[in-house]
Short mmCIF file of C-alpha atoms and ligand atoms in Angstrom, two decimals:
data_model
loop_
_atom_site.label_atom_id
_atom_site.label_comp_id
_atom_site.label_asym_id
_atom_site.label_seq_id
_atom_site.Cartn_x
_atom_site.Cartn_y
_atom_site.Cartn_z
CA MET A 1 78.60 -64.67 -11.75
CA PRO A 2 77.06 -67.50 -9.65
CA ASN A 3 79.56 -70.31 -8.98
CA PRO A 4 81.03 -71.02 -12.40
CA GLU A 5 82.37 -74.57 -12.56
CA ASP A 6 86.13 -74.65 -12.13
CA ILE A 7 87.50 -73.35 -15.37
CA VAL A 8 90.76 -75.35 -15.18
CA ASP A 9 89.00 -78.60 -14.26
CA ARG A 10 86.78 -78.18 -17.30
CA GLY A 11 89.40 -77.17 -19.86
CA PHE A 12 92.79 -78.56 -18.88
CA LEU A 13 92.76 -82.04 -20.41
CA GLU A 14 91.32 -80.80 -23.67
CA ALA A 15 93.90 -78.01 -23.95
CA ARG A 16 96.69 -80.46 -23.09
CA GLY A 17 95.45 -82.86 -25.77
CA LYS A 18 95.25 -80.14 -28.41
CA LEU A 19 98.73 -78.84 -27.68
CA LEU A 20 100.10 -82.39 -27.91
CA GLU A 21 98.47 -82.65 -31.37
CA VAL A 22 100.32 -79.49 -32.40
CA ALA A 23 103.61 -80.94 -31.17
CA ALA A 24 103.01 -84.19 -33.04
CA PHE A 25 101.93 -82.31 -36.20
CA LEU A 26 105.16 -80.27 -36.23
CA ASP A 27 107.25 -83.45 -35.79
CA ARG A 28 105.28 -85.15 -38.58
CA ALA A 29 105.70 -82.22 -40.97
CA GLU A 30 109.45 -82.32 -40.29
CA ARG A 31 109.67 -86.10 -40.75
CA TYR A 32 107.91 -85.78 -44.11
CA GLY A 33 110.34 -83.03 -45.19
CA ARG A 34 107.68 -80.28 -45.05
CA ALA A 35 109.09 -78.18 -42.20
CA ASP A 36 109.63 -75.25 -44.58
CA ASP A 37 106.03 -75.14 -45.84
CA TYR A 38 104.89 -71.52 -45.26
CA ARG A 39 101.94 -72.73 -43.16
CA VAL A 40 104.18 -74.74 -40.84
CA VAL A 41 106.60 -71.84 -40.54
CA ALA A 42 103.72 -69.44 -39.78
CA LEU A 43 102.30 -71.81 -37.17
CA LYS A 44 105.64 -72.06 -35.36
CA LYS A 45 106.04 -68.29 -35.41
CA ALA A 46 102.49 -67.75 -34.12
CA LEU A 47 103.11 -70.33 -31.36
CA ALA A 48 105.79 -68.05 -29.97
CA THR A 49 103.12 -65.41 -29.26
CA LEU A 50 101.54 -67.77 -26.70
CA SER A 51 104.53 -67.58 -24.36
CA ASP A 52 105.32 -63.92 -25.09
CA SER A 53 104.48 -61.81 -22.03
CA ALA A 54 103.34 -59.02 -24.38
CA SER A 55 100.30 -61.14 -25.32
CA ALA A 56 99.27 -61.98 -21.76
CA SER A 57 95.46 -62.12 -21.53
CA GLN A 58 95.17 -61.71 -25.30
CA ARG A 59 96.85 -64.81 -26.67
CA ALA A 60 93.98 -65.80 -28.96
CA ASP A 61 93.92 -62.30 -30.45
CA ALA A 62 97.72 -62.29 -30.87
CA PHE A 63 97.71 -65.77 -32.45
CA LEU A 64 95.04 -64.78 -34.99
CA ARG A 65 96.88 -61.57 -35.87
CA ALA A 66 100.13 -63.47 -36.34
CA MET A 67 98.37 -65.76 -38.87
CA SER A 68 96.75 -62.82 -40.75
CA ASP A 69 97.55 -61.04 -44.00
CA PRO A 70 99.27 -57.85 -42.75
CA THR A 71 98.80 -55.87 -46.01
CA GLU A 72 96.17 -53.18 -46.47
CA GLN A 73 95.50 -52.76 -50.20
CA PRO A 74 92.87 -54.82 -52.03
CA LEU A 75 94.28 -57.43 -54.44
CA ASP A 76 94.06 -56.97 -58.22
CA ARG A 77 92.56 -60.42 -58.62
CA ALA A 78 91.47 -63.33 -56.44
CA THR A 79 93.99 -66.03 -55.56
CA THR A 80 92.80 -69.52 -56.46
CA GLY A 81 91.54 -72.05 -53.92
CA PRO A 82 90.11 -71.54 -50.44
CA ALA A 83 91.83 -69.56 -47.66
CA ALA A 84 94.78 -71.58 -46.30
CA GLY A 85 94.79 -70.39 -42.69
CA ALA A 86 98.22 -68.75 -42.97
CA TRP A 87 99.37 -65.80 -45.07
CA GLN A 88 101.82 -66.32 -47.91
CA GLN A 89 103.64 -63.33 -49.34
CA SER A 90 102.84 -63.02 -53.04
CA THR A 91 105.80 -63.91 -55.29
CA GLU A 92 104.52 -61.87 -58.29
CA MET B 1 65.12 -72.20 -23.61
CA ARG B 2 64.17 -70.19 -26.71
CA TYR B 3 66.54 -68.74 -29.28
CA ILE B 4 66.77 -67.32 -32.79
CA GLU B 5 69.07 -68.92 -35.40
CA PRO B 6 70.07 -65.72 -37.23
CA HIS B 7 72.33 -67.32 -39.87
CA ALA B 8 71.71 -70.77 -41.36
CA HIS B 9 71.85 -72.04 -44.94
CA MET B 10 68.85 -74.33 -44.78
CA VAL B 11 68.82 -75.02 -48.54
CA SER B 12 71.86 -77.21 -47.80
CA ARG B 13 70.26 -79.03 -44.87
CA VAL B 14 67.85 -81.91 -44.58
CA THR B 15 64.30 -81.46 -43.32
CA ASP B 16 65.19 -83.33 -40.11
CA ASP B 17 67.36 -80.33 -39.20
CA TYR B 18 64.26 -78.11 -39.12
CA GLU B 19 62.71 -80.53 -36.67
CA ARG B 20 65.84 -80.61 -34.49
CA LEU B 21 66.04 -76.79 -34.44
CA VAL B 22 62.45 -76.51 -33.27
CA MET B 23 62.93 -79.23 -30.65
CA ALA B 24 65.95 -77.31 -29.30
CA GLY B 25 63.88 -74.14 -28.84
CA CYS B 26 64.50 -72.26 -32.08
CA ARG B 27 61.76 -69.64 -32.73
CA ALA B 28 62.90 -68.35 -36.14
CA VAL B 29 65.59 -69.12 -38.69
CA CYS B 30 67.20 -66.54 -40.99
CA GLU B 31 68.97 -67.55 -44.19
CA PRO B 32 71.41 -65.25 -46.01
CA ALA B 33 72.06 -65.82 -49.72
CA PHE B 34 75.50 -67.36 -50.18
CA TRP B 35 77.85 -69.35 -52.39
CA ALA B 36 76.52 -72.80 -53.31
CA GLY B 37 79.95 -74.47 -53.15
CA PHE B 38 80.25 -74.11 -56.94
CA ASP B 39 79.89 -71.10 -59.26
CA ARG B 40 76.46 -70.80 -60.85
CA SER B 41 76.51 -70.81 -64.65
CA SER B 42 74.00 -68.00 -65.24
CA PRO B 43 72.11 -65.18 -63.52
CA GLN B 44 69.00 -67.32 -64.06
CA GLY B 45 70.49 -69.76 -61.53
CA PHE B 46 70.24 -66.95 -58.96
CA TYR B 47 66.67 -66.19 -59.96
CA ASP B 48 65.79 -69.78 -59.08
CA TYR B 49 67.80 -69.55 -55.83
CA PHE B 50 65.97 -66.35 -54.81
CA LYS B 51 62.65 -68.12 -55.53
CA GLN B 52 63.80 -71.01 -53.34
CA LEU B 53 64.70 -68.62 -50.49
CA THR B 54 61.48 -66.60 -50.69
CA GLU B 55 58.93 -69.30 -51.52
CA TYR B 56 60.06 -72.90 -51.09
CA GLU B 57 62.19 -72.76 -47.91
CA PRO B 58 59.57 -70.84 -45.86
CA ARG B 59 57.06 -73.56 -46.77
CA ARG B 60 59.47 -76.32 -45.71
CA ALA B 61 60.07 -74.56 -42.36
CA ALA B 62 56.36 -73.87 -41.87
CA LYS B 63 55.73 -77.63 -41.63
CA TYR B 64 57.48 -77.34 -38.25
CA HIS B 65 55.79 -74.01 -37.39
CA LEU B 66 59.18 -72.32 -37.72
CA PRO B 67 59.20 -68.82 -39.25
CA HIS B 68 61.81 -68.63 -42.04
CA TYR B 69 63.38 -65.33 -43.14
CA CYS B 70 66.05 -64.61 -45.73
CA TRP B 71 68.55 -62.07 -47.05
CA LEU B 72 69.36 -61.53 -50.74
CA CYS B 73 72.53 -60.65 -52.68
CA ILE B 74 75.20 -62.15 -54.88
CA ASN B 75 77.83 -63.64 -52.59
CA PRO B 76 81.35 -62.12 -52.46
CA LYS B 77 82.96 -65.14 -54.09
CA GLU B 78 80.99 -64.85 -57.32
CA ALA B 79 81.30 -61.04 -57.14
CA GLU B 80 84.83 -61.45 -58.50
CA ASP B 81 83.14 -61.34 -61.95
CA PRO B 82 81.56 -57.85 -61.76
CA GLY B 83 79.62 -58.09 -65.05
CA PHE B 84 77.95 -61.29 -63.90
CA ALA B 85 77.39 -59.86 -60.41
CA ARG B 86 75.64 -56.77 -61.79
CA GLU B 87 73.27 -58.92 -63.85
CA VAL B 88 72.35 -60.85 -60.69
CA MET B 89 71.93 -57.65 -58.69
CA GLN B 90 69.35 -56.42 -61.19
CA LEU B 91 67.15 -59.34 -60.15
CA ILE B 92 67.16 -58.39 -56.45
CA PRO B 93 64.70 -55.43 -56.32
CA GLU B 94 61.72 -57.49 -57.51
CA PHE B 95 62.27 -59.92 -54.61
CA LEU B 96 62.70 -57.29 -51.88
CA ALA B 97 58.96 -57.01 -51.31
CA ALA B 98 58.62 -60.73 -50.49
CA GLU B 99 57.29 -61.08 -46.98
CA ASN B 100 60.26 -63.05 -45.59
CA VAL B 101 63.08 -60.83 -46.96
CA LEU B 102 64.92 -59.00 -44.16
CA GLY B 103 67.54 -57.16 -46.20
CA ILE B 104 70.70 -57.41 -48.30
CA GLY B 105 73.20 -60.14 -47.36
CA GLU B 106 75.47 -61.84 -46.88
CA ILE B 107 77.52 -59.34 -48.85
CA GLY B 108 81.17 -58.64 -48.05
CA LEU B 109 84.55 -59.86 -49.20
CA ASN B 110 86.08 -63.25 -49.91
CA LYS B 111 89.68 -62.71 -51.10
CA ASN B 112 89.75 -58.94 -50.56
CA THR B 113 89.96 -58.02 -54.26
CA ARG B 114 89.13 -54.76 -56.04
CA ASN B 115 86.24 -56.37 -57.91
CA GLU B 116 84.72 -57.79 -54.72
CA LEU B 117 85.06 -54.37 -53.11
CA ALA B 118 83.34 -52.63 -56.04
CA ILE B 119 80.37 -55.03 -55.86
CA LEU B 120 80.26 -54.67 -52.07
CA GLU B 121 79.95 -50.88 -52.48
CA GLU B 122 77.17 -51.34 -55.06
CA HIS B 123 75.30 -53.66 -52.69
CA ILE B 124 75.63 -51.07 -49.91
CA ASP B 125 74.11 -48.47 -52.30
CA LEU B 126 71.31 -50.87 -53.19
CA ALA B 127 70.51 -51.42 -49.51
CA VAL B 128 70.53 -47.69 -48.81
CA GLN B 129 68.29 -46.93 -51.82
CA HIS B 130 65.73 -49.52 -50.72
CA GLU B 131 66.13 -48.85 -46.96
CA GLN B 132 67.22 -52.41 -46.20
CA LEU B 133 69.14 -53.90 -43.28
CA ILE B 134 72.57 -55.30 -44.20
CA LEU B 135 74.25 -58.56 -43.20
CA VAL B 136 77.98 -58.72 -43.96
CA HIS B 137 80.17 -61.81 -44.38
CA THR B 138 83.81 -61.27 -43.38
CA PRO B 139 86.51 -63.34 -45.14
CA HIS B 140 87.93 -66.60 -43.86
CA LEU B 141 91.04 -67.22 -41.78
CA GLU B 142 94.13 -65.21 -42.82
CA ASP B 143 92.00 -62.83 -44.91
CA LYS B 144 89.60 -61.87 -42.12
CA LEU B 145 91.48 -59.03 -40.39
CA LYS B 146 92.32 -57.12 -43.58
CA GLY B 147 88.87 -57.84 -45.06
CA THR B 148 87.04 -56.64 -41.96
CA ARG B 149 88.95 -53.34 -42.11
CA LEU B 150 88.21 -52.87 -45.84
CA ILE B 151 84.52 -53.61 -45.15
CA LEU B 152 84.40 -51.14 -42.25
CA SER B 153 85.83 -48.38 -44.48
CA ALA B 154 83.43 -49.19 -47.33
CA LEU B 155 80.50 -48.86 -44.92
CA GLN B 156 81.87 -45.74 -43.25
CA ASN B 157 82.48 -44.11 -46.65
CA ASN B 158 78.75 -44.24 -47.35
CA PRO B 159 77.25 -41.28 -45.45
CA ARG B 160 73.74 -42.79 -45.56
CA ILE B 161 74.69 -45.95 -43.66
CA ARG B 162 73.40 -46.19 -40.10
CA PRO B 163 75.71 -48.62 -38.23
CA GLU B 164 72.89 -49.93 -36.04
CA CYS B 165 71.25 -51.31 -39.20
CA VAL B 166 74.29 -53.38 -40.20
CA ILE B 167 75.56 -56.66 -38.72
CA ILE B 168 79.11 -57.75 -39.49
CA ASP B 169 79.26 -61.50 -39.14
CA HIS B 170 81.94 -64.10 -38.40
CA VAL B 171 83.92 -61.86 -36.00
CA GLU B 172 86.68 -63.46 -33.92
CA GLU B 173 88.95 -62.26 -31.11
CA HIS B 174 91.03 -60.04 -33.43
CA THR B 175 88.10 -58.28 -35.17
CA VAL B 176 85.23 -58.02 -32.70
CA ARG B 177 86.43 -54.85 -30.96
CA GLU B 178 86.88 -52.78 -34.13
CA VAL B 179 83.40 -53.74 -35.35
CA LEU B 180 81.67 -52.88 -32.06
CA ASP B 181 83.66 -49.68 -31.57
CA ALA B 182 82.49 -48.49 -35.00
CA GLY B 183 78.87 -48.85 -33.80
CA PHE B 184 77.93 -51.92 -35.88
CA TRP B 185 76.39 -55.16 -34.66
CA ALA B 186 78.72 -58.20 -34.67
CA GLY B 187 77.93 -61.89 -35.25
CA ILE B 188 79.90 -64.80 -33.78
CA THR B 189 79.81 -67.95 -35.92
CA LEU B 190 80.23 -71.31 -34.23
CA TYR B 191 82.23 -73.67 -36.46
CA PRO B 192 84.14 -76.71 -35.26
CA ILE B 193 87.50 -75.78 -36.87
CA SER B 194 87.59 -72.61 -38.91
CA LYS B 195 85.65 -70.11 -36.77
CA CYS B 196 84.65 -69.97 -33.05
CA THR B 197 84.11 -72.85 -30.65
CA PRO B 198 81.46 -72.42 -27.92
CA GLU B 199 84.30 -71.91 -25.42
CA ARG B 200 85.87 -69.04 -27.41
CA ALA B 201 82.48 -67.49 -28.08
CA ALA B 202 81.80 -67.51 -24.34
CA ASP B 203 85.20 -65.83 -23.78
CA ILE B 204 84.28 -63.09 -26.28
CA LEU B 205 81.05 -62.43 -24.38
CA GLU B 206 82.85 -62.33 -21.03
CA ILE B 207 85.40 -59.87 -22.39
CA HIS B 208 83.26 -57.65 -24.64
CA GLY B 209 79.79 -57.97 -23.10
CA ARG B 210 76.74 -58.95 -25.13
CA GLU B 211 75.49 -55.60 -26.38
CA ARG B 212 75.08 -55.60 -30.19
CA LEU B 213 76.30 -59.23 -30.46
CA TRP B 214 74.59 -62.40 -31.66
CA ALA B 215 75.70 -65.99 -32.23
CA ASN B 216 74.85 -68.32 -35.11
CA SER B 217 75.65 -71.75 -36.51
CA ALA B 218 75.99 -70.63 -40.16
CA CYS B 219 75.27 -74.29 -40.90
CA ASP B 220 75.66 -75.07 -44.60
CA TRP B 221 77.03 -77.80 -46.88
CA GLY B 222 80.42 -77.88 -45.08
CA PRO B 223 81.43 -79.12 -41.61
CA SER B 224 78.99 -77.21 -39.38
CA ASP B 225 76.41 -77.96 -36.70
CA PRO B 226 72.80 -76.74 -36.91
CA LEU B 227 72.57 -77.10 -33.12
CA ALA B 228 75.68 -75.00 -32.43
CA VAL B 229 73.67 -72.22 -30.74
CA PRO B 230 72.06 -74.49 -28.11
CA ARG B 231 75.52 -75.99 -27.58
CA LEU B 232 76.81 -72.49 -26.84
CA ALA B 233 73.99 -72.18 -24.29
CA LEU B 234 75.43 -75.23 -22.46
CA GLU B 235 78.84 -73.57 -22.25
CA LEU B 236 77.34 -70.26 -21.10
CA ARG B 237 75.43 -72.02 -18.30
CA ALA B 238 78.70 -73.60 -17.14
CA ARG B 239 80.21 -70.10 -17.05
CA GLY B 240 77.47 -68.91 -14.74
CA PHE B 241 75.11 -67.20 -17.20
CA SER B 242 71.54 -67.23 -15.86
CA GLU B 243 68.52 -68.34 -17.92
CA GLN B 244 67.62 -64.66 -18.12
CA ASP B 245 71.08 -63.84 -19.56
CA LEU B 246 70.72 -66.66 -22.11
CA ASP B 247 67.30 -65.45 -23.19
CA ASP B 248 68.57 -61.90 -23.51
CA PHE B 249 71.57 -62.91 -25.63
CA LEU B 250 70.20 -65.80 -27.73
CA PHE B 251 66.62 -64.60 -28.24
CA ALA B 252 66.19 -60.91 -27.42
CA ASN B 253 69.41 -59.64 -29.05
CA PRO B 254 68.68 -61.04 -32.54
CA CYS B 255 65.09 -59.78 -32.16
CA ARG B 256 66.39 -56.28 -31.30
CA PHE B 257 68.39 -56.13 -34.51
CA LEU B 258 65.94 -57.91 -36.80
CA ARG B 259 62.85 -56.00 -35.63
CA GLN B 260 64.37 -52.96 -37.32
CA CYS B 261 62.82 -54.66 -40.35
CA GLU B 262 59.07 -54.54 -39.82
CA LYS B 263 58.63 -57.90 -41.57
CA PHE B 264 60.38 -59.72 -38.70
CA ARG B 265 57.42 -60.65 -36.53
CA VAL B 266 58.47 -62.99 -33.74
CA GLU B 267 56.53 -62.32 -30.56
CA SER B 268 58.44 -62.02 -27.27
ZN1 ZN C 301 76.75 -67.81 -44.36
#
């Protein structure tokens, strides 16, 4: 590859800013009494994969898997509403 | 720079977007049939939609000298009602001969249900019977991984499917490898929040190479950017991709897949 621009120069401030948004979002959810919402819980759990040495070099992949429905069988009927971004175990 | 926009829902866009695509170097736009954002009340609504995709939209694009192609199906969301879906599917064969129809799509799954899966299998049969290319939509967010695997098995269970004639769209880091390893083409969709950013798409190319991959904006009625593909080109240049690499990925790759349909006539 011919002289790619410095990858850290280009991405660092944006990544820092996005991570700060995550930190502030988790604080906000807590302050509003929503820390136990399944999406917030899933996000915190998936965050742990970022610092887990097992996901080195595949953090994006590991994050997406952690947020995914782990079941294999098709559902009997569609759930209502759009996809939420985090998997919630069915209570039926 | 020249490129192909292989997945855009132009019925939801303003005419200015056609102009902007052409000004950015777009040489052809391909429009899969999809969900309108609301459920249609009758199969006749789909008849009108298929007319729009095969007659009206190509005329709108032609004003900017942009070739417009399309794909036909009933989308996975409305496939949850199989009786309704089958009525719509009966309308498809009469449109397949239209000169801008490339194949069956975007079929696939939405919430990974049994009904969606049954209609997906029937669409696969329809494509095989009429020797059509297939474009597959994979589900959103938390449903994508499971849905991609169900789709791969449905395709692999049909002995007449040739993987090189099928593109599985909206892959991300956790699904791209399985799709490519199974011999299918894979599409990367550039969405600001819910799919890939240009940076992540560039990562996928660095890691997995560009063979059997394309990128698209999938611009529609939701938050999306019709110029997402040229924006990806900016990121790829910053990563050291040459103009030749860009042309090969953004123009030649979609042409390689789409030329398997003889109606796709974009000169190199
Ligand atoms: Zn689409």
